[in-house]
Amino acid sequence: MNLILLGPPGAGKGTQAKRLEERFGVVQIATGDMLRAEVRAGSEIGNQAKAIMERGELVPDALITEMIAGRVARPDAARGFILDGFPRTVVQAEALDAMLKAHGLRLDHVIELKVKDDVLVERISGRYTCAGCGEGYHDRFKQPKVEGVCDVCGGREFTRRADDRAETVAARLDAFHRQTAPLLPYYAAQGKLRSVDGMAAMSEVTEALAAILSGQG
Ligand code: AP5
């Protein structure tokens, strides 16, 4: 089962992808995480992407398609994959179509998580992660059970993303509306698009997604 989770920054793509990964045994492929790893490694791709990401703009299509080329055909994706943050432009969607065709693969679902812009800003600006294991938290919506201690690994250090500042969030939302929203009619025309209410509680969103993936939604 191969799917795309489509939605604006903070819609819950990463949160839900991790849950579906566990439940359905498919692998999450998140271009934002891949880019942040490249930035940390100081690679050529990372050096090109860093300033663009910090401004909240999209990195060039050619750089993304080069980074992700062949990723869907790696052994860990054999049982299926969830694309989180890719494609983000029509050019990237066309590149993905070509990539899938070349490997004899197909997309089963494209699911849009719908969330209003004002809610997105609150979600993103309150988000932080455990520096040790990467578990995600939120100032309001998901706090550790013991204050300052990660529920998963017991770590006491937490980080916030460089692009989660309020002014950058506005630029990221603008990029979504201008460059990524045109993917909705693109996939609707292929008869693949479904929408889920991403404003619902996290577990309700998970169940709505699981119902679609199990053919019951
Ligand atoms: P990327 O890392 O992909 O960021 P994004 O799309 O902006 O998405 P986020 O990770 O911010 O949000 P999310 O939807 O995963 O939400 P989350 O689950 O964390 O991209 C970063 C940058 O990299 C881009 O700006 C661009 O520069 C570059 N880039 C990446 N891919 C690219 C591409 N293909 N082309 C070009 N450039 C690319 O949830 C957010 C918060 O809300 C969390 O705290 C969570 O706990 C909370 N939350 C989630 N769901 C709910 C809920 N139902 N109720 C309440 N709270 C919730």
PDB file of N, CA and C in Angstrom, residues 3-7 13 29 31 58 61 64-65 68 72 81-97 99-100 107 109-110 176 179-184 186-187 190:
ATOM      1  N   LEU A   3       0.989   5.451  -0.249  1.00  0.00           N
ATOM      2  CA  LEU A   3       0.125   6.633  -0.156  1.00  0.00           C
ATOM      3  C   LEU A   3       0.891   7.920   0.045  1.00  0.00           C
ATOM      4  N   ILE A   4       0.188   9.010  -0.278  1.00  0.00           N
ATOM      5  CA  ILE A   4       0.698  10.361  -0.017  1.00  0.00           C
ATOM      6  C   ILE A   4      -0.195  10.976   1.055  1.00  0.00           C
ATOM      7  N   LEU A   5       0.433  11.556   2.101  1.00  0.00           N
ATOM      8  CA  LEU A   5      -0.311  12.403   3.048  1.00  0.00           C
ATOM      9  C   LEU A   5      -0.035  13.832   2.632  1.00  0.00           C
ATOM     10  N   LEU A   6      -1.078  14.521   2.248  1.00  0.00           N
ATOM     11  CA  LEU A   6      -0.949  15.864   1.705  1.00  0.00           C
ATOM     12  C   LEU A   6      -1.573  16.840   2.698  1.00  0.00           C
ATOM     13  N   GLY A   7      -0.909  17.976   2.909  1.00  0.00           N
ATOM     14  CA  GLY A   7      -1.515  18.954   3.815  1.00  0.00           C
ATOM     15  C   GLY A   7      -0.531  20.038   4.146  1.00  0.00           C
ATOM     16  N   LYS A  13       0.796  15.603   9.311  1.00  0.00           N
ATOM     17  CA  LYS A  13       1.304  14.572   8.395  1.00  0.00           C
ATOM     18  C   LYS A  13       2.318  13.663   9.103  1.00  0.00           C
ATOM     19  N   ILE A  29       8.307   8.135   4.456  1.00  0.00           N
ATOM     20  CA  ILE A  29       9.372   8.814   3.714  1.00  0.00           C
ATOM     21  C   ILE A  29       9.071  10.308   3.802  1.00  0.00           C
ATOM     22  N   THR A  31      10.379  14.061   3.354  1.00  0.00           N
ATOM     23  CA  THR A  31      11.458  14.847   2.728  1.00  0.00           C
ATOM     24  C   THR A  31      11.995  15.927   3.677  1.00  0.00           C
ATOM     25  N   LEU A  58      10.188  26.725  -0.431  1.00  0.00           N
ATOM     26  CA  LEU A  58      10.446  25.358  -0.898  1.00  0.00           C
ATOM     27  C   LEU A  58      11.815  25.289  -1.551  1.00  0.00           C
ATOM     28  N   ASP A  61      12.871  22.061  -7.024  1.00  0.00           N
ATOM     29  CA  ASP A  61      12.354  20.735  -7.398  1.00  0.00           C
ATOM     30  C   ASP A  61      13.487  19.762  -7.759  1.00  0.00           C
ATOM     31  N   ILE A  64      15.179  18.241  -4.758  1.00  0.00           N
ATOM     32  CA  ILE A  64      14.331  17.262  -4.053  1.00  0.00           C
ATOM     33  C   ILE A  64      14.252  15.957  -4.853  1.00  0.00           C
ATOM     34  N   THR A  65      14.044  16.063  -6.146  1.00  0.00           N
ATOM     35  CA  THR A  65      13.869  14.830  -6.932  1.00  0.00           C
ATOM     36  C   THR A  65      15.185  14.044  -6.982  1.00  0.00           C
ATOM     37  N   ILE A  68      15.401  12.211  -3.618  1.00  0.00           N
ATOM     38  CA  ILE A  68      14.424  11.144  -3.362  1.00  0.00           C
ATOM     39  C   ILE A  68      14.427  10.056  -4.448  1.00  0.00           C
ATOM     40  N   VAL A  72      11.677   5.147  -3.196  1.00  0.00           N
ATOM     41  CA  VAL A  72      10.476   4.298  -3.104  1.00  0.00           C
ATOM     42  C   VAL A  72      10.758   2.839  -3.482  1.00  0.00           C
ATOM     43  N   PHE A  81       4.751   2.475   1.330  1.00  0.00           N
ATOM     44  CA  PHE A  81       5.347   3.696   1.878  1.00  0.00           C
ATOM     45  C   PHE A  81       4.301   4.791   2.023  1.00  0.00           C
ATOM     46  N   ILE A  82       4.619   5.714   2.951  1.00  0.00           N
ATOM     47  CA  ILE A  82       3.796   6.918   3.154  1.00  0.00           C
ATOM     48  C   ILE A  82       4.672   8.105   2.809  1.00  0.00           C
ATOM     49  N   LEU A  83       4.328   8.833   1.783  1.00  0.00           N
ATOM     50  CA  LEU A  83       5.080  10.033   1.440  1.00  0.00           C
ATOM     51  C   LEU A  83       4.547  11.190   2.271  1.00  0.00           C
ATOM     52  N   ASP A  84       5.436  11.823   3.039  1.00  0.00           N
ATOM     53  CA  ASP A  84       5.073  12.902   3.966  1.00  0.00           C
ATOM     54  C   ASP A  84       5.910  14.128   3.571  1.00  0.00           C
ATOM     55  N   GLY A  85       5.251  15.099   2.934  1.00  0.00           N
ATOM     56  CA  GLY A  85       5.984  16.317   2.524  1.00  0.00           C
ATOM     57  C   GLY A  85       6.467  16.271   1.090  1.00  0.00           C
ATOM     58  N   PHE A  86       6.148  15.233   0.384  1.00  0.00           N
ATOM     59  CA  PHE A  86       6.509  15.084  -1.030  1.00  0.00           C
ATOM     60  C   PHE A  86       5.386  14.319  -1.724  1.00  0.00           C
ATOM     61  N   PRO A  87       4.958  14.727  -2.922  1.00  0.00           N
ATOM     62  CA  PRO A  87       5.395  15.901  -3.672  1.00  0.00           C
ATOM     63  C   PRO A  87       4.776  17.176  -3.113  1.00  0.00           C
ATOM     64  N   ARG A  88       5.373  18.311  -3.484  1.00  0.00           N
ATOM     65  CA  ARG A  88       4.918  19.609  -2.978  1.00  0.00           C
ATOM     66  C   ARG A  88       4.671  20.594  -4.102  1.00  0.00           C
ATOM     67  N   THR A  89       4.937  20.190  -5.315  1.00  0.00           N
ATOM     68  CA  THR A  89       4.642  21.012  -6.499  1.00  0.00           C
ATOM     69  C   THR A  89       4.173  20.046  -7.592  1.00  0.00           C
ATOM     70  N   VAL A  90       3.536  20.614  -8.611  1.00  0.00           N
ATOM     71  CA  VAL A  90       3.091  19.755  -9.716  1.00  0.00           C
ATOM     72  C   VAL A  90       4.303  19.125 -10.420  1.00  0.00           C
ATOM     73  N   VAL A  91       5.407  19.880 -10.524  1.00  0.00           N
ATOM     74  CA  VAL A  91       6.626  19.319 -11.147  1.00  0.00           C
ATOM     75  C   VAL A  91       7.082  18.079 -10.360  1.00  0.00           C
ATOM     76  N   GLN A  92       7.056  18.162  -9.033  1.00  0.00           N
ATOM     77  CA  GLN A  92       7.455  17.005  -8.210  1.00  0.00           C
ATOM     78  C   GLN A  92       6.469  15.846  -8.374  1.00  0.00           C
ATOM     79  N   ALA A  93       5.181  16.165  -8.508  1.00  0.00           N
ATOM     80  CA  ALA A  93       4.177  15.094  -8.677  1.00  0.00           C
ATOM     81  C   ALA A  93       4.412  14.365 -10.001  1.00  0.00           C
ATOM     82  N   GLU A  94       4.764  15.122 -11.011  1.00  0.00           N
ATOM     83  CA  GLU A  94       5.035  14.477 -12.315  1.00  0.00           C
ATOM     84  C   GLU A  94       6.307  13.623 -12.224  1.00  0.00           C
ATOM     85  N   ALA A  95       7.306  14.129 -11.498  1.00  0.00           N
ATOM     86  CA  ALA A  95       8.541  13.348 -11.319  1.00  0.00           C
ATOM     87  C   ALA A  95       8.232  12.059 -10.546  1.00  0.00           C
ATOM     88  N   LEU A  96       7.340  12.162  -9.540  1.00  0.00           N
ATOM     89  CA  LEU A  96       6.957  10.971  -8.770  1.00  0.00           C
ATOM     90  C   LEU A  96       6.239   9.964  -9.674  1.00  0.00           C
ATOM     91  N   ASP A  97       5.321  10.437 -10.488  1.00  0.00           N
ATOM     92  CA  ASP A  97       4.610   9.530 -11.408  1.00  0.00           C
ATOM     93  C   ASP A  97       5.622   8.749 -12.263  1.00  0.00           C
ATOM     94  N   MET A  99       8.806   8.197 -11.571  1.00  0.00           N
ATOM     95  CA  MET A  99       9.611   7.326 -10.694  1.00  0.00           C
ATOM     96  C   MET A  99       8.852   6.025 -10.395  1.00  0.00           C
ATOM     97  N   LEU A 100       7.568   6.160 -10.094  1.00  0.00           N
ATOM     98  CA  LEU A 100       6.758   4.983  -9.777  1.00  0.00           C
ATOM     99  C   LEU A 100       6.635   4.077 -10.998  1.00  0.00           C
ATOM    100  N   LEU A 107       0.373   4.347  -6.902  1.00  0.00           N
ATOM    101  CA  LEU A 107      -0.133   5.029  -5.709  1.00  0.00           C
ATOM    102  C   LEU A 107      -1.517   4.490  -5.414  1.00  0.00           C
ATOM    103  N   HIS A 109      -3.435   5.664  -2.539  1.00  0.00           N
ATOM    104  CA  HIS A 109      -4.246   6.733  -1.946  1.00  0.00           C
ATOM    105  C   HIS A 109      -3.467   8.040  -1.884  1.00  0.00           C
ATOM    106  N   VAL A 110      -4.185   9.132  -2.069  1.00  0.00           N
ATOM    107  CA  VAL A 110      -3.650  10.468  -1.771  1.00  0.00           C
ATOM    108  C   VAL A 110      -4.651  11.077  -0.796  1.00  0.00           C
ATOM    109  N   PHE A 176       2.602  26.813   0.770  1.00  0.00           N
ATOM    110  CA  PHE A 176       1.622  25.733   0.603  1.00  0.00           C
ATOM    111  C   PHE A 176       0.481  26.181  -0.306  1.00  0.00           C
ATOM    112  N   GLN A 179       2.008  26.891  -4.020  1.00  0.00           N
ATOM    113  CA  GLN A 179       2.716  25.869  -4.790  1.00  0.00           C
ATOM    114  C   GLN A 179       2.216  24.435  -4.574  1.00  0.00           C
ATOM    115  N   THR A 180       1.676  24.150  -3.388  1.00  0.00           N
ATOM    116  CA  THR A 180       1.287  22.762  -3.100  1.00  0.00           C
ATOM    117  C   THR A 180      -0.212  22.521  -3.297  1.00  0.00           C
ATOM    118  N   ALA A 181      -1.038  23.535  -2.993  1.00  0.00           N
ATOM    119  CA  ALA A 181      -2.494  23.336  -3.148  1.00  0.00           C
ATOM    120  C   ALA A 181      -2.885  22.906  -4.575  1.00  0.00           C
ATOM    121  N   PRO A 182      -2.175  23.342  -5.640  1.00  0.00           N
ATOM    122  CA  PRO A 182      -2.530  22.855  -6.982  1.00  0.00           C
ATOM    123  C   PRO A 182      -2.437  21.326  -7.145  1.00  0.00           C
ATOM    124  N   LEU A 183      -1.819  20.642  -6.171  1.00  0.00           N
ATOM    125  CA  LEU A 183      -1.782  19.173  -6.249  1.00  0.00           C
ATOM    126  C   LEU A 183      -3.153  18.561  -5.966  1.00  0.00           C
ATOM    127  N   LEU A 184      -4.021  19.325  -5.289  1.00  0.00           N
ATOM    128  CA  LEU A 184      -5.345  18.757  -4.961  1.00  0.00           C
ATOM    129  C   LEU A 184      -6.124  18.470  -6.244  1.00  0.00           C
ATOM    130  N   TYR A 186      -4.836  18.131  -9.140  1.00  0.00           N
ATOM    131  CA  TYR A 186      -3.992  17.184  -9.905  1.00  0.00           C
ATOM    132  C   TYR A 186      -4.371  15.736  -9.541  1.00  0.00           C
ATOM    133  N   TYR A 187      -4.476  15.456  -8.228  1.00  0.00           N
ATOM    134  CA  TYR A 187      -4.804  14.083  -7.820  1.00  0.00           C
ATOM    135  C   TYR A 187      -6.308  13.801  -7.888  1.00  0.00           C
ATOM    136  N   GLN A 190      -6.959  12.396 -11.119  1.00  0.00           N
ATOM    137  CA  GLN A 190      -6.559  10.979 -11.235  1.00  0.00           C
ATOM    138  C   GLN A 190      -7.525  10.071 -10.459  1.00  0.00           C
TER     139      GLN A 190
END
